[in-house]
Short mmCIF file of N, CA and C in Angstrom, two decimals:
data_model
loop_
_atom_site.label_atom_id
_atom_site.label_comp_id
_atom_site.label_asym_id
_atom_site.label_seq_id
_atom_site.Cartn_x
_atom_site.Cartn_y
_atom_site.Cartn_z
N MET A 1425 0.70 -1.34 -0.13
CA MET A 1425 0.38 0.01 0.20
C MET A 1425 0.76 0.71 0.08
N SER A 1426 1.88 1.43 -0.68
CA SER A 1426 2.94 2.33 -0.73
C SER A 1426 1.68 3.23 -1.23
N GLY A 1427 1.65 3.15 -2.36
CA GLY A 1427 0.54 4.50 -3.23
C GLY A 1427 -0.52 5.12 -2.65
N HIS A 1428 -0.53 4.95 -1.51
CA HIS A 1428 -2.10 5.41 -0.82
C HIS A 1428 -1.36 6.88 -0.46
N SER A 1429 -2.19 7.48 -1.25
CA SER A 1429 -2.22 9.28 -0.52
C SER A 1429 -3.37 9.63 0.26
N ASN A 1430 -3.38 10.32 1.41
CA ASN A 1430 -4.56 10.74 2.36
C ASN A 1430 -4.75 12.50 2.26
N TRP A 1431 -4.55 12.77 0.87
CA TRP A 1431 -4.65 13.88 1.10
C TRP A 1431 -5.71 14.29 0.50
N PRO A 1432 -7.14 13.49 0.14
CA PRO A 1432 -8.38 14.03 -0.53
C PRO A 1432 -8.92 13.76 1.24
N GLU A 1433 -8.81 12.70 1.80
CA GLU A 1433 -8.96 12.98 3.00
C GLU A 1433 -9.26 13.94 3.72
N TRP A 1434 -8.15 14.73 3.94
CA TRP A 1434 -7.44 16.01 4.62
C TRP A 1434 -8.15 17.01 3.89
N ILE A 1435 -8.04 17.11 2.83
CA ILE A 1435 -9.09 18.19 2.09
C ILE A 1435 -10.97 17.94 2.17
N TYR A 1436 -11.19 16.91 2.52
CA TYR A 1436 -12.69 16.80 2.68
C TYR A 1436 -12.47 17.29 4.34
N VAL A 1437 -11.79 17.14 5.22
CA VAL A 1437 -11.82 17.06 6.79
C VAL A 1437 -11.51 18.69 6.95
N GLY A 1438 -10.64 19.64 6.09
CA GLY A 1438 -10.93 20.83 5.66
C GLY A 1438 -11.88 21.61 5.63
N VAL A 1439 -12.53 21.25 4.16
CA VAL A 1439 -13.98 22.00 3.32
C VAL A 1439 -14.64 21.64 5.04
N VAL A 1440 -14.76 20.17 5.41
CA VAL A 1440 -15.80 20.29 6.14
C VAL A 1440 -15.94 21.38 8.11
N ILE A 1441 -14.58 21.44 8.46
CA ILE A 1441 -14.49 22.38 9.22
C ILE A 1441 -14.50 23.68 8.69
N ALA A 1442 -14.33 24.46 7.80
CA ALA A 1442 -14.76 25.28 7.20
C ALA A 1442 -15.90 25.84 7.45
N LEU A 1443 -16.59 25.08 6.58
CA LEU A 1443 -18.23 25.00 6.74
C LEU A 1443 -18.54 25.03 8.64
N MET A 1444 -18.28 24.83 8.90
CA MET A 1444 -18.43 24.39 10.42
C MET A 1444 -18.34 25.58 11.13
N VAL A 1445 -17.38 26.25 10.90
CA VAL A 1445 -16.50 27.71 11.24
C VAL A 1445 -17.65 28.49 10.53
N TRP A 1446 -17.68 28.52 9.76
CA TRP A 1446 -18.19 29.98 8.68
C TRP A 1446 -20.23 30.05 9.27
N VAL A 1447 -20.89 28.39 9.61
CA VAL A 1447 -21.79 28.29 10.00
C VAL A 1447 -22.06 28.67 11.28
N GLY A 1448 -21.62 28.55 11.65
CA GLY A 1448 -21.28 29.27 13.53
C GLY A 1448 -20.73 31.03 13.49
N ALA A 1449 -20.02 31.31 12.59
CA ALA A 1449 -20.02 32.67 12.65
C ALA A 1449 -21.09 33.05 12.59
N GLU A 1450 -22.15 32.68 11.02
CA GLU A 1450 -23.48 33.47 10.92
C GLU A 1450 -24.48 33.27 12.03
N ALA A 1451 -24.80 31.98 12.65
CA ALA A 1451 -25.30 31.82 12.98
C ALA A 1451 -25.18 32.61 14.85
N TRP A 1452 -23.73 32.66 14.97
CA TRP A 1452 -23.38 33.63 16.33
C TRP A 1452 -24.12 35.36 15.86
N GLU A 1453 -23.94 35.58 14.36
CA GLU A 1453 -24.12 37.13 13.86
C GLU A 1453 -25.12 37.58 14.17
N ALA A 1454 -26.06 36.20 13.83
CA ALA A 1454 -27.88 36.73 13.64
C ALA A 1454 -28.15 36.66 15.75
N GLU A 1455 -27.65 35.69 15.51
CA GLU A 1455 -27.99 35.68 17.24
C GLU A 1455 -28.30 36.75 18.22
N ARG A 1456 -26.64 37.63 17.47
CA ARG A 1456 -26.20 38.88 18.49
C ARG A 1456 -27.14 40.25 17.98
N LEU A 1457 -27.29 39.94 16.92
CA LEU A 1457 -28.37 41.01 16.11
C LEU A 1457 -29.73 40.93 16.50
N VAL A 1458 -30.21 39.92 16.88
CA VAL A 1458 -31.88 39.79 17.33
C VAL A 1458 -31.79 40.15 19.08
N ASP A 1459 -30.25 39.79 19.82
CA ASP A 1459 -30.32 40.49 20.75
C ASP A 1459 -30.12 41.65 21.17
N HIS A 1460 -29.18 42.76 20.43
CA HIS A 1460 -28.54 43.58 20.45
C HIS A 1460 -29.75 44.68 20.19
N VAL A 1461 -30.51 45.32 21.38
CA VAL A 1461 -31.89 46.56 21.37
C VAL A 1461 -31.00 47.86 21.09
N PRO A 1462 -31.13 48.18 20.14
CA PRO A 1462 -30.14 49.82 19.91
C PRO A 1462 -30.93 50.38 20.98
N ALA A 1463 -29.98 51.15 21.45
CA ALA A 1463 -30.11 52.22 23.02
C ALA A 1463 -30.99 53.04 22.62
N ASP A 1464 -31.55 53.29 22.07
CA ASP A 1464 -32.27 54.25 21.31
C ASP A 1464 -33.21 54.28 21.07
N ALA A 1465 -33.45 52.63 21.12
CA ALA A 1465 -35.10 52.02 21.12
C ALA A 1465 -36.26 52.92 21.90
N GLU A 1466 -36.74 53.32 21.40
CA GLU A 1466 -38.35 53.40 22.53
C GLU A 1466 -39.33 52.40 22.97
N VAL A 1467 -39.31 52.60 24.14
CA VAL A 1467 -39.77 51.16 25.06
C VAL A 1467 -41.48 51.30 24.74
N ILE A 1468 -42.14 50.17 23.78
CA ILE A 1468 -43.52 50.34 23.81
C ILE A 1468 -44.09 48.74 24.92
N LYS A 1469 -45.05 49.33 25.59
CA LYS A 1469 -45.25 48.46 26.40
C LYS A 1469 -46.81 47.64 25.77
N VAL A 1470 -46.53 46.21 25.39
CA VAL A 1470 -47.84 45.59 24.60
C VAL A 1470 -48.86 44.53 25.88
N MET A 1471 -49.77 44.73 25.77
CA MET A 1471 -50.58 43.68 26.54
C MET A 1471 -51.62 43.21 25.93
N GLY A 1472 -51.61 42.21 25.56
CA GLY A 1472 -52.55 41.21 25.37
C GLY A 1472 -53.42 40.47 26.38
N GLN A 1473 -55.08 40.75 25.74
CA GLN A 1473 -55.92 40.23 26.72
C GLN A 1473 -57.02 39.84 26.11
N GLN A 1474 -58.33 38.88 26.38
CA GLN A 1474 -58.81 38.46 25.61
C GLN A 1474 -60.27 39.32 25.10
N TRP A 1475 -60.11 39.46 23.72
CA TRP A 1475 -59.28 39.25 22.79
C TRP A 1475 -59.13 40.62 21.72
N PHE A 1476 -57.67 41.40 22.81
CA PHE A 1476 -57.55 42.57 21.50
C PHE A 1476 -56.15 43.16 22.14
N TRP A 1477 -55.33 43.86 21.90
CA TRP A 1477 -53.89 44.24 22.05
C TRP A 1477 -54.24 45.47 22.77
N THR A 1478 -53.51 46.31 23.51
CA THR A 1478 -53.31 47.71 24.17
C THR A 1478 -51.86 47.96 23.90
N PHE A 1479 -51.80 48.48 23.56
CA PHE A 1479 -50.55 49.43 23.61
C PHE A 1479 -49.98 50.74 24.50
N GLU A 1480 -48.82 50.75 24.63
CA GLU A 1480 -48.48 51.90 25.89
C GLU A 1480 -47.27 52.51 25.64
N HIS A 1481 -47.16 53.81 24.82
CA HIS A 1481 -45.92 54.24 24.27
C HIS A 1481 -44.70 55.18 25.61
N GLU A 1482 -43.44 55.65 25.67
CA GLU A 1482 -42.99 55.80 27.18
C GLU A 1482 -43.87 57.22 27.35
N ASP A 1483 -44.36 58.23 26.28
CA ASP A 1483 -44.88 58.95 26.65
C ASP A 1483 -46.43 58.99 27.59
N GLY A 1484 -46.61 58.11 27.36
CA GLY A 1484 -47.80 57.53 27.91
C GLY A 1484 -48.70 57.41 27.07
N THR A 1485 -49.01 57.42 26.36
CA THR A 1485 -50.03 57.42 24.57
C THR A 1485 -50.15 56.25 24.72
N LYS A 1486 -51.67 55.55 24.70
CA LYS A 1486 -52.13 54.75 24.96
C LYS A 1486 -53.20 54.52 23.14
N GLU A 1487 -53.07 53.18 23.48
CA GLU A 1487 -53.43 53.06 21.41
C GLU A 1487 -54.33 51.62 22.07
N ILE A 1488 -55.49 51.12 21.12
CA ILE A 1488 -55.97 49.86 21.45
C ILE A 1488 -56.64 49.52 19.97
N GLY A 1489 -55.96 47.87 19.54
CA GLY A 1489 -56.19 47.22 18.86
C GLY A 1489 -55.40 48.11 17.40
N GLU A 1490 -54.52 49.51 17.71
CA GLU A 1490 -54.26 49.85 16.67
C GLU A 1490 -52.26 50.28 16.94
N LEU A 1491 -51.72 50.55 16.53
CA LEU A 1491 -50.40 50.73 16.80
C LEU A 1491 -49.68 51.78 16.20
N HIS A 1492 -49.50 52.71 16.16
CA HIS A 1492 -48.92 53.90 15.14
C HIS A 1492 -47.24 54.10 15.38
N VAL A 1493 -46.19 53.72 14.43
CA VAL A 1493 -45.04 54.30 14.72
C VAL A 1493 -44.30 54.61 13.96
N GLU A 1494 -42.79 55.21 14.15
CA GLU A 1494 -42.17 55.70 12.64
C GLU A 1494 -41.47 55.16 12.14
N LYS A 1495 -41.21 55.24 10.69
CA LYS A 1495 -40.39 54.47 9.73
C LYS A 1495 -39.10 54.63 10.49
N GLY A 1496 -38.02 53.89 10.15
CA GLY A 1496 -36.94 54.41 10.79
C GLY A 1496 -36.07 54.34 12.07
N LYS A 1497 -37.32 54.33 12.64
CA LYS A 1497 -37.12 54.24 14.11
C LYS A 1497 -36.96 52.78 14.92
N ALA A 1498 -36.13 52.73 16.26
CA ALA A 1498 -36.19 51.61 16.88
C ALA A 1498 -37.33 51.26 17.65
N TYR A 1499 -38.13 50.34 17.96
CA TYR A 1499 -38.82 50.08 18.70
C TYR A 1499 -38.33 48.60 19.53
N LYS A 1500 -38.68 48.68 21.09
CA LYS A 1500 -38.27 47.68 22.02
C LYS A 1500 -39.91 47.23 22.50
N PHE A 1501 -40.19 46.64 22.15
CA PHE A 1501 -41.84 45.74 22.84
C PHE A 1501 -41.46 44.99 23.90
N GLU A 1502 -42.24 45.59 24.98
CA GLU A 1502 -42.54 44.74 26.20
C GLU A 1502 -43.66 44.04 26.28
N ILE A 1503 -43.93 42.59 26.26
CA ILE A 1503 -45.20 42.05 26.22
C ILE A 1503 -45.76 41.05 27.34
N GLU A 1504 -46.62 41.77 27.55
CA GLU A 1504 -47.06 41.04 28.97
C GLU A 1504 -48.78 39.97 28.58
N SER A 1505 -49.20 39.66 29.42
CA SER A 1505 -50.52 39.06 29.10
C SER A 1505 -51.42 39.25 30.56
N LYS A 1506 -52.69 39.68 30.32
CA LYS A 1506 -53.54 39.93 31.58
C LYS A 1506 -53.99 38.28 31.62
N ASP A 1507 -54.26 37.72 31.04
CA ASP A 1507 -55.20 36.53 31.24
C ASP A 1507 -54.45 35.51 31.08
N VAL A 1508 -54.27 34.66 29.63
CA VAL A 1508 -54.13 33.96 29.47
C VAL A 1508 -52.55 33.89 28.06
N ASN A 1509 -52.16 32.77 27.98
CA ASN A 1509 -50.93 33.24 26.61
C ASN A 1509 -51.68 33.55 25.49
N HIS A 1510 -50.99 34.29 25.02
CA HIS A 1510 -51.25 34.40 23.42
C HIS A 1510 -50.04 34.74 23.12
N SER A 1511 -49.66 35.44 21.74
CA SER A 1511 -48.54 35.26 21.58
C SER A 1511 -48.63 36.30 20.07
N PHE A 1512 -47.21 37.17 20.54
CA PHE A 1512 -48.55 39.00 19.54
C PHE A 1512 -47.21 38.78 18.23
N ASN A 1513 -47.74 38.84 16.78
CA ASN A 1513 -47.36 38.40 16.04
C ASN A 1513 -47.52 39.93 14.81
N ILE A 1514 -46.15 40.15 14.25
CA ILE A 1514 -46.39 41.20 12.99
C ILE A 1514 -45.55 40.54 12.37
N HIS A 1515 -46.52 39.74 11.41
CA HIS A 1515 -45.80 38.84 10.59
C HIS A 1515 -45.27 39.23 8.84
N ASP A 1516 -44.80 40.94 8.98
CA ASP A 1516 -44.96 41.59 7.47
C ASP A 1516 -43.24 42.03 8.08
N TYR A 1517 -42.93 42.22 9.33
CA TYR A 1517 -41.68 42.18 9.91
C TYR A 1517 -41.16 41.18 10.69
N VAL A 1518 -41.87 39.79 11.16
CA VAL A 1518 -41.23 38.74 11.61
C VAL A 1518 -40.93 38.80 12.62
N VAL A 1519 -41.86 39.41 13.62
CA VAL A 1519 -41.76 39.38 15.04
C VAL A 1519 -43.06 38.66 15.59
N LEU A 1520 -42.54 37.88 16.73
CA LEU A 1520 -42.90 36.85 17.44
C LEU A 1520 -43.07 36.70 18.39
N MET A 1521 -43.32 36.61 19.38
CA MET A 1521 -43.39 36.70 20.68
C MET A 1521 -44.50 36.14 21.29
N ASP A 1522 -44.41 35.36 22.53
CA ASP A 1522 -45.61 34.87 23.51
C ASP A 1522 -45.88 36.06 24.25
N ALA A 1523 -46.91 36.23 24.78
CA ALA A 1523 -47.33 37.16 26.00
C ALA A 1523 -47.52 36.19 26.64
N ILE A 1524 -47.34 36.17 28.20
CA ILE A 1524 -47.18 35.24 29.53
C ILE A 1524 -47.73 35.69 30.62
N PRO A 1525 -49.08 35.57 30.85
CA PRO A 1525 -49.08 35.82 32.55
C PRO A 1525 -48.32 36.32 33.15
N GLY A 1526 -47.95 37.27 34.11
CA GLY A 1526 -46.89 37.50 35.15
C GLY A 1526 -45.63 37.40 34.44
N ARG A 1527 -44.87 37.70 33.18
CA ARG A 1527 -44.10 37.85 32.44
C ARG A 1527 -43.86 38.67 31.71
N VAL A 1528 -42.90 39.42 31.09
CA VAL A 1528 -42.18 40.12 29.93
C VAL A 1528 -41.43 39.76 29.40
N ASN A 1529 -41.64 39.48 28.07
CA ASN A 1529 -40.71 39.29 27.12
C ASN A 1529 -40.33 40.16 26.16
N THR A 1530 -39.47 40.64 25.70
CA THR A 1530 -38.67 41.73 24.87
C THR A 1530 -38.61 41.28 23.84
N VAL A 1531 -38.77 42.09 22.78
CA VAL A 1531 -38.32 41.78 20.82
C VAL A 1531 -38.45 43.18 20.47
N TRP A 1532 -37.33 43.40 19.52
CA TRP A 1532 -37.27 44.22 18.82
C TRP A 1532 -37.76 44.87 17.70
N PHE A 1533 -38.10 45.57 16.87
CA PHE A 1533 -37.72 45.84 15.39
C PHE A 1533 -37.92 47.30 15.32
N ALA A 1534 -37.74 47.47 13.76
CA ALA A 1534 -37.34 48.75 13.11
C ALA A 1534 -37.84 48.61 11.60
N PRO A 1535 -39.33 49.87 11.92
CA PRO A 1535 -39.68 49.19 10.39
C PRO A 1535 -38.98 50.05 9.30
N THR A 1536 -38.41 49.83 8.30
CA THR A 1536 -38.32 49.99 7.07
C THR A 1536 -38.91 51.04 6.06
N ASP A 1537 -40.45 50.29 5.88
CA ASP A 1537 -41.50 51.18 4.77
C ASP A 1537 -42.69 51.69 5.85
N VAL A 1538 -42.90 52.80 5.12
CA VAL A 1538 -44.38 53.54 5.48
C VAL A 1538 -45.33 52.25 4.87
N GLY A 1539 -46.82 52.04 5.39
CA GLY A 1539 -47.68 51.17 5.38
C GLY A 1539 -48.44 50.74 6.59
N GLU A 1540 -48.92 49.51 5.74
CA GLU A 1540 -50.02 49.33 7.46
C GLU A 1540 -49.96 47.90 7.35
N HIS A 1541 -49.75 47.54 8.31
CA HIS A 1541 -49.36 45.92 8.56
C HIS A 1541 -50.14 45.44 9.71
N ASP A 1542 -50.76 44.18 9.44
CA ASP A 1542 -51.89 43.02 10.42
C ASP A 1542 -50.69 42.83 11.59
N ILE A 1543 -51.65 42.84 13.03
CA ILE A 1543 -50.89 42.43 14.13
C ILE A 1543 -51.78 41.11 14.28
N GLN A 1544 -51.37 40.09 14.73
CA GLN A 1544 -52.81 38.98 15.38
C GLN A 1544 -51.88 38.10 16.11
N CYS A 1545 -52.93 37.67 17.06
CA CYS A 1545 -52.84 36.34 17.74
C CYS A 1545 -52.21 35.21 17.41
N ARG A 1546 -51.31 34.43 17.60
CA ARG A 1546 -50.84 33.06 16.96
C ARG A 1546 -50.96 31.91 18.23
N GLU A 1547 -51.43 32.30 19.50
CA GLU A 1547 -51.43 31.10 20.02
C GLU A 1547 -53.00 31.52 20.40
N TYR A 1548 -53.37 30.16 20.30
CA TYR A 1548 -55.16 29.76 20.40
C TYR A 1548 -55.15 30.46 21.91
N CYS A 1549 -55.88 31.14 22.08
CA CYS A 1549 -56.00 31.73 23.32
C CYS A 1549 -57.69 31.98 24.01
N GLY A 1550 -58.35 31.31 23.24
CA GLY A 1550 -59.97 30.92 23.63
C GLY A 1550 -60.94 31.34 22.10
N LEU A 1551 -62.34 31.12 22.41
CA LEU A 1551 -63.07 31.10 21.72
C LEU A 1551 -62.95 32.05 20.56
N ILE A 1552 -62.82 33.19 20.41
CA ILE A 1552 -62.76 34.06 20.05
C ILE A 1552 -61.20 34.76 19.48
N HIS A 1553 -60.72 33.74 19.51
CA HIS A 1553 -58.96 33.64 19.11
C HIS A 1553 -59.06 34.15 17.88
N TYR A 1554 -60.15 34.18 16.71
CA TYR A 1554 -59.86 34.35 15.52
C TYR A 1554 -59.92 36.00 15.52
N ASN A 1555 -60.63 36.39 16.00
CA ASN A 1555 -61.14 37.83 16.20
C ASN A 1555 -59.78 38.81 16.77
N MET A 1556 -58.73 38.02 17.29
CA MET A 1556 -57.66 39.27 18.27
C MET A 1556 -56.49 39.41 17.22
N ARG A 1557 -57.24 40.44 16.74
CA ARG A 1557 -56.34 41.02 15.54
C ARG A 1557 -56.10 42.55 16.02
N GLY A 1558 -55.23 43.07 15.16
CA GLY A 1558 -54.82 44.70 15.41
C GLY A 1558 -54.25 45.44 14.35
N LYS A 1559 -53.38 46.38 14.07
CA LYS A 1559 -53.25 46.66 13.06
C LYS A 1559 -52.18 48.16 13.41
N LEU A 1560 -50.92 47.44 12.62
CA LEU A 1560 -49.45 48.45 12.84
C LEU A 1560 -49.37 49.49 11.83
N TYR A 1561 -49.38 50.54 11.99
CA TYR A 1561 -49.53 51.95 10.93
C TYR A 1561 -47.94 52.74 11.07
N VAL A 1562 -47.27 52.45 9.81
CA VAL A 1562 -45.70 52.99 9.62
C VAL A 1562 -46.08 53.81 9.16
N GLU A 1563 -45.61 55.21 9.97
CA GLU A 1563 -45.73 56.60 9.84
C GLU A 1563 -44.76 56.96 9.25
N GLU A 1564 -44.00 58.22 8.06
CA GLU A 1564 -42.99 59.01 8.00
C GLU A 1564 -42.52 59.47 9.54
N PRO A 1565 -41.64 59.96 9.69
CA PRO A 1565 -41.47 60.85 10.73
C PRO A 1565 -42.12 62.15 11.01
N SER A 1566 -42.27 62.40 12.34
CA SER A 1566 -43.04 63.62 12.26
C SER A 1566 -42.08 65.10 12.35
N SER A 1567 -40.72 64.66 12.55
CA SER A 1567 -40.06 65.98 12.21
C SER A 1567 -38.60 65.60 11.79
#
């Protein structure tokens, strides 16, 4: 067996290791972006209750069933529930977080386009669950 070469195996091992490092680095970067809330993000308290959503901005403005935000600004949602488990979802912005009684879950997003988007509950929360919807209005910055 003097003519046998191990180079193909070493190349294969090197390619596999390089792919694993690349996938790991991409996953780490994605996780860092999801967890990193911008320091200037406005906090909006989101309360789920059968069968509607309420929102409270930092300045005390409250909204029921609809949420108005500005394009290009970061928002951090602090999501809670008053009664049963709900799941806060803005499908167009891939925002999905559980609303659990007695617990505050957070998620953030920064809308990029002016428009109207659906907000809905993604957790079966009771008989009229299908009607637990809201509207997100992304508007041009006021100043």
